[in-house]
Amino acid sequence: MSRRLFAVPLAVLMLAAPVAAQAPVAAQAPATVSITLSNFHIAPTPIHLAAGQPVRLVFTNASGGGHDFTAPAFFANAHGLAGPVERGQVELAGHASASVTLVPARGTYKAKCTHFAHKMMGMSATIIVD
Ligand SMILES: [Cu+2]
């Protein structure tokens, strides 16, 4: 291989690298965190998130009955919220899933399922954003 042929791809790499390095954070796909609701757990707990970093929360109801993920302070303090959150709550019918994108604010928040007696049976979680 001649020296000249080798030099061309290297020059292309050198031009491309700075562009990738300067891409704004917002242009990157947010990290995905999966949260599973079941009879009668919310997993994982704690849910550990990075403050100020966009994140996609994917809620999955692994059971046949309905559950909800209720965390009013967490959702109220977040920025750029997009997804099916109503009054601080994501409602999930049996075997349903939902995706919520947001930028979480620093803090420790409580989450629970508000269906009758579900929290008492174990459906609570802590969200730690730091
Ligand atoms: Cu429930």
GROMACS .gro file of C-alpha atoms and ligand atoms in nm:
model
  131
    1MET     CA    1   0.000   0.000   0.000
    2SER     CA    2   0.136   0.342  -0.090
    3ARG     CA    3   0.173   0.611   0.167
    4ARG     CA    4  -0.071   0.832  -0.019
    5LEU     CA    5  -0.361   0.582  -0.005
    6PHE     CA    6  -0.317   0.549   0.370
    7ALA     CA    7  -0.315   0.925   0.423
    8VAL     CA    8  -0.660   0.989   0.273
    9PRO     CA    9  -0.874   0.792   0.523
   10LEU     CA   10  -0.672   0.938   0.809
   11ALA     CA   11  -0.748   1.291   0.691
   12VAL     CA   12  -1.119   1.206   0.675
   13LEU     CA   13  -1.108   1.074   1.032
   14MET     CA   14  -0.934   1.389   1.155
   15LEU     CA   15  -1.203   1.606   0.997
   16ALA     CA   16  -1.490   1.396   1.132
   17ALA     CA   17  -1.371   1.353   1.491
   18PRO     CA   18  -1.407   1.716   1.611
   19VAL     CA   19  -1.765   1.729   1.478
   20ALA     CA   20  -1.867   1.424   1.682
   21ALA     CA   21  -1.693   1.553   1.994
   22GLN     CA   22  -1.876   1.887   1.977
   23ALA     CA   23  -2.225   1.739   1.932
   24PRO     CA   24  -2.453   1.890   2.197
   25VAL     CA   25  -2.572   1.662   2.478
   26ALA     CA   26  -2.934   1.722   2.382
   27ALA     CA   27  -2.874   1.568   2.039
   28GLN     CA   28  -2.787   1.232   2.193
   29ALA     CA   29  -3.059   0.979   2.262
   30PRO     CA   30  -3.148   0.986   2.631
   31ALA     CA   31  -3.050   0.688   2.843
   32THR     CA   32  -3.331   0.439   2.900
   33VAL     CA   33  -3.428   0.322   3.249
   34SER     CA   34  -3.676   0.036   3.274
   35ILE     CA   35  -3.922   0.026   3.564
   36THR     CA   36  -4.139  -0.280   3.614
   37LEU     CA   37  -4.465  -0.290   3.807
   38SER     CA   38  -4.601  -0.627   3.917
   39ASN     CA   39  -4.812  -0.787   4.192
   40PHE     CA   40  -4.701  -0.620   4.422
   41HIS     CA   41  -4.367  -0.463   4.354
   42ILE     CA   42  -4.206  -0.168   4.180
   43ALA     CA   43  -3.859  -0.257   4.056
   44PRO     CA   44  -3.594  -0.145   4.083
   45THR     CA   45  -3.595   0.048   4.407
   46PRO     CA   46  -3.424   0.276   4.451
   47ILE     CA   47  -3.452   0.410   4.098
   48HIS     CA   48  -3.123   0.594   4.055
   49LEU     CA   49  -3.113   0.883   3.803
   50ALA     CA   50  -2.861   1.150   3.712
   51ALA     CA   51  -2.970   1.509   3.787
   52GLY     CA   52  -3.006   1.725   3.478
   53GLN     CA   53  -2.953   1.437   3.235
   54PRO     CA   54  -3.237   1.355   2.992
   55VAL     CA   55  -3.373   1.008   3.056
   56ARG     CA   56  -3.638   0.788   2.900
   57LEU     CA   57  -3.835   0.598   3.163
   58VAL     CA   58  -4.003   0.287   3.026
   59PHE     CA   59  -4.276   0.159   3.257
   60THR     CA   60  -4.396  -0.197   3.207
   61ASN     CA   61  -4.683  -0.362   3.388
   62ALA     CA   62  -4.586  -0.729   3.410
   63SER     CA   63  -4.916  -0.834   3.563
   64GLY     CA   64  -5.268  -0.878   3.430
   65GLY     CA   65  -5.426  -0.625   3.665
   66GLY     CA   66  -5.389  -0.248   3.653
   67HIS     CA   67  -5.125  -0.051   3.842
   68ASP     CA   68  -5.001   0.305   3.848
   69PHE     CA   69  -4.672   0.476   3.912
   70THR     CA   70  -4.748   0.783   4.122
   71ALA     CA   71  -4.469   1.029   4.208
   72PRO     CA   72  -4.616   1.384   4.204
   73ALA     CA   73  -4.310   1.570   4.338
   74PHE     CA   74  -4.074   1.384   4.105
   75PHE     CA   75  -4.276   1.467   3.793
   76ALA     CA   76  -4.354   1.825   3.909
   77ASN     CA   77  -3.984   1.906   3.960
   78ALA     CA   78  -3.872   1.750   3.630
   79HIS     CA   79  -3.819   1.955   3.313
   80GLY     CA   80  -3.913   1.879   2.954
   81LEU     CA   81  -4.161   1.611   3.049
   82ALA     CA   82  -4.311   1.423   2.755
   83GLY     CA   83  -4.538   1.123   2.796
   84PRO     CA   84  -4.861   1.002   2.955
   85VAL     CA   85  -4.824   1.159   3.302
   86GLU     CA   86  -5.146   1.297   3.453
   87ARG     CA   87  -5.157   1.454   3.799
   88GLY     CA   88  -4.817   1.304   3.878
   89GLN     CA   89  -4.926   0.959   3.775
   90VAL     CA   90  -4.864   0.706   3.498
   91GLU     CA   91  -5.158   0.466   3.475
   92LEU     CA   92  -5.087   0.120   3.335
   93ALA     CA   93  -5.356  -0.129   3.241
   94GLY     CA   94  -5.269  -0.498   3.262
   95HIS     CA   95  -4.962  -0.583   3.050
   96ALA     CA   96  -4.942  -0.223   2.927
   97SER     CA   97  -4.627  -0.017   2.895
   98ALA     CA   98  -4.560   0.356   2.871
   99SER     CA   99  -4.262   0.573   2.791
  100VAL     CA  100  -4.191   0.905   2.962
  101THR     CA  101  -3.899   1.132   2.872
  102LEU     CA  102  -3.786   1.401   3.116
  103VAL     CA  103  -3.490   1.575   3.277
  104PRO     CA  104  -3.503   1.489   3.648
  105ALA     CA  105  -3.424   1.741   3.922
  106ARG     CA  106  -3.193   1.658   4.211
  107GLY     CA  107  -3.370   1.513   4.511
  108THR     CA  108  -3.510   1.202   4.675
  109TYR     CA  109  -3.869   1.122   4.586
  110LYS     CA  110  -4.129   0.866   4.685
  111ALA     CA  111  -4.323   0.663   4.431
  112LYS     CA  112  -4.613   0.428   4.485
  113CYS     CA  113  -4.911   0.257   4.328
  114THR     CA  114  -5.235   0.418   4.443
  115HIS     CA  115  -5.463   0.124   4.360
  116PHE     CA  116  -5.643   0.004   4.671
  117ALA     CA  117  -5.402  -0.154   4.923
  118HIS     CA  118  -5.125  -0.200   4.663
  119LYS     CA  119  -4.877   0.024   4.847
  120MET     CA  120  -4.948  -0.167   5.168
  121MET     CA  121  -4.869  -0.489   4.985
  122GLY     CA  122  -4.534  -0.358   4.868
  123MET     CA  123  -4.584  -0.124   4.574
  124SER     CA  124  -4.362   0.163   4.674
  125ALA     CA  125  -4.022   0.281   4.556
  126THR     CA  126  -3.769   0.556   4.611
  127ILE     CA  127  -3.630   0.770   4.330
  128ILE     CA  128  -3.283   0.909   4.398
  129VAL     CA  129  -3.168   1.184   4.161
  130ASP     CA  130  -2.813   1.302   4.219
  131CU      CU  131  -5.071  -0.157   4.190
   0.00000   0.00000   0.00000
